[in-house]
Amino acid sequence: MTYSLVMTPASPARETTSHHLVLPSIPARHRLLPQINRSSFVAKQPPCRPCVKHHIATCRASGPAQPLGNNSTNPQKPDDPVEAALRKVNEAVHTAEKQLDKLDTLPSARMPRQAHPALRLAAKVLLGALAVTAVYQSQLYALWLQWIVAGVAAVLVAACGFSRSSLSSSGALAAMLVGASSLGCSWRMGITLLAFFGASSRLTQFREELKDVDESHRTGGQRNWQQVFCNALLPSLLALAFGYFTGCKDVPLSSRTTHHATAAMGGYLGYYACCCADTWASELGQLSLEQPRLITSLRPVRKGTNGGVTVTGLAASVAGGLFMGLVFWSMGAISPRLYTVPFQQEPALGQWSLVLLGAAAGLFGSLLDSILGATVQFTGFNRVTQKVTSKSGPDVVHISGHPLLTNNLVNLVSATLVALLTAWAVLAWY
């Protein structure tokens, strides 16, 4: 930093000291501060009266006038406040210029390397295919290997759900338990669970910005341990019962030879058909342009109201149940255990009516869930947040229902009733 001190000849009554700041030139591409007008940094400080009188007297006594200020006779004058401030400004400018010179080498300035979307999709499909193949092949070997592979697959699925914000930390732990129990006991049941979780998570995140009409809405549809257990605890117990009666081997449905295992499989299908239908109806029904109507009175209600139904939502519930029935039947037909026992492939392939049973269970379960939601579950409108809520309060206007059951309990009750009905249906049908 360079300073030039200019001393001007002064009359005996006044003197002026000027300070000029010489700033370094900064390239235009690095210039962060506006251009500084150097002429503005001129400080003028008139001397005090005693100094003037003393200077006049000295000049009269000694001869020619001498300028008052920092000269050779007064070499140690303290720094002026203006000079100190300008020095700090100049140092800051130099520091900023040095940092700008290093901008291209900073890690934050480097663009992250991202693979092409097609490559990422192909990698995900490949990893999923390898995992499914490992689970499939493990069904042909020892039972301990089957359970080890099932546990590893459950951990990977839970970790994937947690990384995508589909599961909370507690939800991921709960998903490990229910996933390992279903995959370890039955290929058919395990893949049905994975199909439900994957498809429902995708639909929950589909056009999510249009679904923020409820105070309980979570980004990504994140599920905690309560939601996981309400949707998967009873089916996991049914899977364990099926494994106990069959030795963890898939078999065709038959009320004569495998009575208890057949009832467990029917209940498993009905439970997930109801859960999938309710999820699809809720996620796709909110995107419908039509006004929802309360199922008990058919009066128009707000989107997100428990018990509100639309034609789109009912069609989505049928599709969800049909999807579960299709997965359950097809995975049973290609189960590796069926090809190790003679005369079991043909009965399994002929039980395609499970697809229709899944669709019927999904529609009935969705209607039952809506009736329970409109009667025993409270729904109101919060005038402060302008959203639908399940909690009463001074700023909440009642829409429908009574605060007897929460949303998780409504799902649990409706899915359990549907599971009992489908278990009875398969025993009577097969």
PDB file of C-alpha atoms in Angstrom, residues 106-278:
ATOM      1  CA  LEU A 106     -11.704 -24.170  -4.862  1.00  0.00           C
ATOM      2  CA  PRO A 107     -13.582 -27.503  -4.366  1.00  0.00           C
ATOM      3  CA  SER A 108     -16.912 -25.668  -4.229  1.00  0.00           C
ATOM      4  CA  ALA A 109     -16.278 -24.188  -7.674  1.00  0.00           C
ATOM      5  CA  ARG A 110     -15.989 -27.585  -9.313  1.00  0.00           C
ATOM      6  CA  MET A 111     -19.108 -28.972 -10.937  1.00  0.00           C
ATOM      7  CA  PRO A 112     -20.156 -32.322  -9.456  1.00  0.00           C
ATOM      8  CA  ARG A 113     -19.848 -35.268 -11.756  1.00  0.00           C
ATOM      9  CA  GLN A 114     -23.225 -36.838 -12.426  1.00  0.00           C
ATOM     10  CA  ALA A 115     -23.937 -39.872 -14.480  1.00  0.00           C
ATOM     11  CA  HIS A 116     -26.494 -39.836 -17.248  1.00  0.00           C
ATOM     12  CA  PRO A 117     -30.054 -40.549 -15.989  1.00  0.00           C
ATOM     13  CA  ALA A 118     -30.263 -43.581 -18.258  1.00  0.00           C
ATOM     14  CA  LEU A 119     -27.065 -45.003 -16.768  1.00  0.00           C
ATOM     15  CA  ARG A 120     -28.307 -44.461 -13.220  1.00  0.00           C
ATOM     16  CA  LEU A 121     -31.590 -46.157 -14.056  1.00  0.00           C
ATOM     17  CA  ALA A 122     -29.759 -49.067 -15.647  1.00  0.00           C
ATOM     18  CA  ALA A 123     -27.541 -49.417 -12.556  1.00  0.00           C
ATOM     19  CA  LYS A 124     -30.574 -49.481 -10.266  1.00  0.00           C
ATOM     20  CA  VAL A 125     -32.314 -52.083 -12.418  1.00  0.00           C
ATOM     21  CA  LEU A 126     -29.176 -54.211 -12.502  1.00  0.00           C
ATOM     22  CA  LEU A 127     -28.711 -54.077  -8.727  1.00  0.00           C
ATOM     23  CA  GLY A 128     -32.378 -54.898  -8.179  1.00  0.00           C
ATOM     24  CA  ALA A 129     -32.205 -57.822 -10.574  1.00  0.00           C
ATOM     25  CA  LEU A 130     -29.100 -59.185  -8.845  1.00  0.00           C
ATOM     26  CA  ALA A 131     -30.765 -58.929  -5.431  1.00  0.00           C
ATOM     27  CA  VAL A 132     -33.945 -60.658  -6.607  1.00  0.00           C
ATOM     28  CA  THR A 133     -31.900 -63.375  -8.307  1.00  0.00           C
ATOM     29  CA  ALA A 134     -29.915 -63.977  -5.105  1.00  0.00           C
ATOM     30  CA  VAL A 135     -33.119 -64.330  -3.089  1.00  0.00           C
ATOM     31  CA  TYR A 136     -34.621 -66.630  -5.721  1.00  0.00           C
ATOM     32  CA  GLN A 137     -31.591 -68.906  -5.863  1.00  0.00           C
ATOM     33  CA  SER A 138     -31.324 -69.082  -2.084  1.00  0.00           C
ATOM     34  CA  GLN A 139     -34.754 -70.761  -1.988  1.00  0.00           C
ATOM     35  CA  LEU A 140     -33.222 -73.840  -3.647  1.00  0.00           C
ATOM     36  CA  TYR A 141     -30.563 -74.446  -1.007  1.00  0.00           C
ATOM     37  CA  ALA A 142     -30.358 -74.858   2.746  1.00  0.00           C
ATOM     38  CA  LEU A 143     -32.830 -73.092   4.988  1.00  0.00           C
ATOM     39  CA  TRP A 144     -30.088 -71.198   6.866  1.00  0.00           C
ATOM     40  CA  LEU A 145     -28.802 -69.710   3.587  1.00  0.00           C
ATOM     41  CA  GLN A 146     -32.343 -68.696   2.684  1.00  0.00           C
ATOM     42  CA  TRP A 147     -32.681 -66.733   5.934  1.00  0.00           C
ATOM     43  CA  ILE A 148     -29.237 -65.117   5.623  1.00  0.00           C
ATOM     44  CA  VAL A 149     -29.960 -63.852   2.124  1.00  0.00           C
ATOM     45  CA  ALA A 150     -33.395 -62.676   3.270  1.00  0.00           C
ATOM     46  CA  GLY A 151     -31.825 -60.691   6.111  1.00  0.00           C
ATOM     47  CA  VAL A 152     -29.255 -59.059   3.839  1.00  0.00           C
ATOM     48  CA  ALA A 153     -31.938 -58.154   1.301  1.00  0.00           C
ATOM     49  CA  ALA A 154     -34.127 -56.661   4.037  1.00  0.00           C
ATOM     50  CA  VAL A 155     -31.238 -54.495   5.257  1.00  0.00           C
ATOM     51  CA  LEU A 156     -30.537 -53.247   1.731  1.00  0.00           C
ATOM     52  CA  VAL A 157     -34.194 -52.407   1.084  1.00  0.00           C
ATOM     53  CA  ALA A 158     -34.508 -50.570   4.407  1.00  0.00           C
ATOM     54  CA  ALA A 159     -31.304 -48.617   3.723  1.00  0.00           C
ATOM     55  CA  CYS A 160     -32.581 -47.666   0.270  1.00  0.00           C
ATOM     56  CA  GLY A 161     -35.886 -46.490   1.724  1.00  0.00           C
ATOM     57  CA  PHE A 162     -34.088 -44.457   4.375  1.00  0.00           C
ATOM     58  CA  SER A 163     -31.787 -42.797   1.807  1.00  0.00           C
ATOM     59  CA  ARG A 164     -34.796 -41.823  -0.333  1.00  0.00           C
ATOM     60  CA  SER A 165     -36.648 -40.401   2.717  1.00  0.00           C
ATOM     61  CA  SER A 166     -39.381 -43.011   2.341  1.00  0.00           C
ATOM     62  CA  LEU A 167     -38.561 -44.345   5.822  1.00  0.00           C
ATOM     63  CA  SER A 168     -37.464 -42.665   9.017  1.00  0.00           C
ATOM     64  CA  SER A 169     -34.724 -44.213  11.156  1.00  0.00           C
ATOM     65  CA  SER A 170     -37.281 -46.076  13.280  1.00  0.00           C
ATOM     66  CA  GLY A 171     -39.233 -47.021  10.172  1.00  0.00           C
ATOM     67  CA  ALA A 172     -36.093 -48.479   8.578  1.00  0.00           C
ATOM     68  CA  LEU A 173     -35.441 -50.683  11.619  1.00  0.00           C
ATOM     69  CA  ALA A 174     -39.039 -51.893  11.607  1.00  0.00           C
ATOM     70  CA  ALA A 175     -38.841 -52.551   7.858  1.00  0.00           C
ATOM     71  CA  MET A 176     -35.775 -54.775   8.392  1.00  0.00           C
ATOM     72  CA  LEU A 177     -37.721 -57.006  10.780  1.00  0.00           C
ATOM     73  CA  VAL A 178     -40.876 -57.365   8.707  1.00  0.00           C
ATOM     74  CA  GLY A 179     -38.935 -57.725   5.461  1.00  0.00           C
ATOM     75  CA  ALA A 180     -36.662 -60.467   6.779  1.00  0.00           C
ATOM     76  CA  SER A 181     -39.596 -62.416   8.232  1.00  0.00           C
ATOM     77  CA  SER A 182     -41.550 -62.389   4.958  1.00  0.00           C
ATOM     78  CA  LEU A 183     -38.581 -63.092   2.661  1.00  0.00           C
ATOM     79  CA  GLY A 184     -37.242 -65.826   4.921  1.00  0.00           C
ATOM     80  CA  CYS A 185     -40.536 -67.719   5.137  1.00  0.00           C
ATOM     81  CA  SER A 186     -41.769 -67.461   1.554  1.00  0.00           C
ATOM     82  CA  TRP A 187     -40.554 -66.220  -1.799  1.00  0.00           C
ATOM     83  CA  ARG A 188     -44.131 -65.369  -2.792  1.00  0.00           C
ATOM     84  CA  MET A 189     -44.858 -63.375   0.359  1.00  0.00           C
ATOM     85  CA  GLY A 190     -41.519 -61.562   0.387  1.00  0.00           C
ATOM     86  CA  ILE A 191     -41.810 -60.295  -3.182  1.00  0.00           C
ATOM     87  CA  THR A 192     -45.419 -59.236  -2.521  1.00  0.00           C
ATOM     88  CA  LEU A 193     -44.202 -57.091   0.376  1.00  0.00           C
ATOM     89  CA  LEU A 194     -41.405 -55.545  -1.721  1.00  0.00           C
ATOM     90  CA  ALA A 195     -43.819 -54.815  -4.579  1.00  0.00           C
ATOM     91  CA  PHE A 196     -46.221 -53.053  -2.206  1.00  0.00           C
ATOM     92  CA  PHE A 197     -43.492 -50.951  -0.622  1.00  0.00           C
ATOM     93  CA  GLY A 198     -41.820 -49.982  -3.909  1.00  0.00           C
ATOM     94  CA  ALA A 199     -44.976 -49.076  -5.816  1.00  0.00           C
ATOM     95  CA  SER A 200     -46.586 -47.198  -2.913  1.00  0.00           C
ATOM     96  CA  SER A 201     -43.419 -45.189  -2.233  1.00  0.00           C
ATOM     97  CA  ARG A 202     -43.207 -44.157  -5.870  1.00  0.00           C
ATOM     98  CA  LEU A 203     -46.844 -43.052  -5.967  1.00  0.00           C
ATOM     99  CA  THR A 204     -46.429 -41.128  -2.714  1.00  0.00           C
ATOM    100  CA  GLN A 205     -43.594 -39.079  -4.235  1.00  0.00           C
ATOM    101  CA  PHE A 206     -45.407 -38.611  -7.563  1.00  0.00           C
ATOM    102  CA  ARG A 207     -46.378 -34.908  -7.940  1.00  0.00           C
ATOM    103  CA  GLU A 208     -45.876 -34.458  -4.227  1.00  0.00           C
ATOM    104  CA  GLU A 209     -46.087 -30.664  -4.408  1.00  0.00           C
ATOM    105  CA  LEU A 210     -49.843 -30.931  -5.109  1.00  0.00           C
ATOM    106  CA  LYS A 211     -50.563 -33.135  -2.077  1.00  0.00           C
ATOM    107  CA  ASP A 212     -49.602 -30.764   0.732  1.00  0.00           C
ATOM    108  CA  VAL A 213     -53.206 -30.288   1.913  1.00  0.00           C
ATOM    109  CA  ASP A 214     -52.916 -32.093   5.251  1.00  0.00           C
ATOM    110  CA  GLU A 215     -50.971 -31.035   8.347  1.00  0.00           C
ATOM    111  CA  SER A 216     -49.681 -34.599   8.737  1.00  0.00           C
ATOM    112  CA  HIS A 217     -48.106 -34.509   5.266  1.00  0.00           C
ATOM    113  CA  ARG A 218     -44.397 -35.416   5.254  1.00  0.00           C
ATOM    114  CA  THR A 219     -41.930 -34.751   2.465  1.00  0.00           C
ATOM    115  CA  GLY A 220     -41.281 -37.969   0.567  1.00  0.00           C
ATOM    116  CA  GLY A 221     -44.104 -39.759   2.406  1.00  0.00           C
ATOM    117  CA  GLN A 222     -41.695 -40.730   5.173  1.00  0.00           C
ATOM    118  CA  ARG A 223     -43.076 -43.602   7.304  1.00  0.00           C
ATOM    119  CA  ASN A 224     -42.132 -44.235  10.926  1.00  0.00           C
ATOM    120  CA  TRP A 225     -42.195 -47.503  12.885  1.00  0.00           C
ATOM    121  CA  GLN A 226     -45.880 -47.125  13.795  1.00  0.00           C
ATOM    122  CA  GLN A 227     -46.952 -46.876  10.165  1.00  0.00           C
ATOM    123  CA  VAL A 228     -44.672 -49.755   9.178  1.00  0.00           C
ATOM    124  CA  PHE A 229     -46.048 -52.048  11.889  1.00  0.00           C
ATOM    125  CA  CYS A 230     -49.657 -51.057  11.151  1.00  0.00           C
ATOM    126  CA  ASN A 231     -49.099 -52.002   7.513  1.00  0.00           C
ATOM    127  CA  ALA A 232     -46.836 -55.028   7.952  1.00  0.00           C
ATOM    128  CA  LEU A 233     -46.824 -56.503  11.471  1.00  0.00           C
ATOM    129  CA  LEU A 234     -49.846 -58.776  11.075  1.00  0.00           C
ATOM    130  CA  PRO A 235     -48.749 -60.000   7.618  1.00  0.00           C
ATOM    131  CA  SER A 236     -45.320 -60.786   9.080  1.00  0.00           C
ATOM    132  CA  LEU A 237     -46.964 -62.921  11.762  1.00  0.00           C
ATOM    133  CA  LEU A 238     -48.981 -64.661   9.045  1.00  0.00           C
ATOM    134  CA  ALA A 239     -45.771 -65.297   7.106  1.00  0.00           C
ATOM    135  CA  LEU A 240     -44.135 -66.816  10.190  1.00  0.00           C
ATOM    136  CA  ALA A 241     -47.181 -69.042  10.720  1.00  0.00           C
ATOM    137  CA  PHE A 242     -47.019 -70.107   7.064  1.00  0.00           C
ATOM    138  CA  GLY A 243     -43.318 -70.946   7.435  1.00  0.00           C
ATOM    139  CA  TYR A 244     -44.035 -72.984  10.555  1.00  0.00           C
ATOM    140  CA  PHE A 245     -46.666 -75.147   8.838  1.00  0.00           C
ATOM    141  CA  THR A 246     -44.803 -75.594   5.530  1.00  0.00           C
ATOM    142  CA  GLY A 247     -41.128 -75.485   6.550  1.00  0.00           C
ATOM    143  CA  CYS A 248     -40.649 -72.147   4.720  1.00  0.00           C
ATOM    144  CA  LYS A 249     -41.541 -73.693   1.354  1.00  0.00           C
ATOM    145  CA  ASP A 250     -44.052 -72.236  -1.082  1.00  0.00           C
ATOM    146  CA  VAL A 251     -47.019 -74.501  -1.824  1.00  0.00           C
ATOM    147  CA  PRO A 252     -50.245 -74.064  -3.818  1.00  0.00           C
ATOM    148  CA  LEU A 253     -53.365 -73.058  -1.920  1.00  0.00           C
ATOM    149  CA  SER A 254     -55.328 -76.119  -0.822  1.00  0.00           C
ATOM    150  CA  SER A 255     -57.770 -76.273   2.077  1.00  0.00           C
ATOM    151  CA  ARG A 256     -57.550 -80.099   2.124  1.00  0.00           C
ATOM    152  CA  THR A 257     -53.781 -80.655   2.340  1.00  0.00           C
ATOM    153  CA  THR A 258     -52.457 -77.376   3.764  1.00  0.00           C
ATOM    154  CA  HIS A 259     -55.437 -75.899   5.613  1.00  0.00           C
ATOM    155  CA  HIS A 260     -53.636 -73.539   7.979  1.00  0.00           C
ATOM    156  CA  ALA A 261     -51.026 -72.450   5.414  1.00  0.00           C
ATOM    157  CA  THR A 262     -53.778 -71.680   2.908  1.00  0.00           C
ATOM    158  CA  ALA A 263     -55.610 -69.505   5.445  1.00  0.00           C
ATOM    159  CA  ALA A 264     -52.356 -67.655   6.200  1.00  0.00           C
ATOM    160  CA  MET A 265     -51.732 -67.014   2.496  1.00  0.00           C
ATOM    161  CA  GLY A 266     -55.287 -65.757   1.980  1.00  0.00           C
ATOM    162  CA  GLY A 267     -54.998 -63.390   4.928  1.00  0.00           C
ATOM    163  CA  TYR A 268     -51.618 -62.159   3.695  1.00  0.00           C
ATOM    164  CA  LEU A 269     -53.003 -61.352   0.249  1.00  0.00           C
ATOM    165  CA  GLY A 270     -56.103 -59.629   1.636  1.00  0.00           C
ATOM    166  CA  TYR A 271     -54.133 -57.485   4.063  1.00  0.00           C
ATOM    167  CA  TYR A 272     -51.735 -56.101   1.482  1.00  0.00           C
ATOM    168  CA  ALA A 273     -54.474 -55.731  -1.130  1.00  0.00           C
ATOM    169  CA  CYS A 274     -56.348 -53.480   1.312  1.00  0.00           C
ATOM    170  CA  CYS A 275     -53.233 -51.468   2.236  1.00  0.00           C
ATOM    171  CA  CYS A 276     -52.148 -51.024  -1.364  1.00  0.00           C
ATOM    172  CA  ALA A 277     -55.640 -50.043  -2.494  1.00  0.00           C
ATOM    173  CA  ASP A 278     -55.979 -47.459   0.276  1.00  0.00           C
TER     174      ASP A 278
END
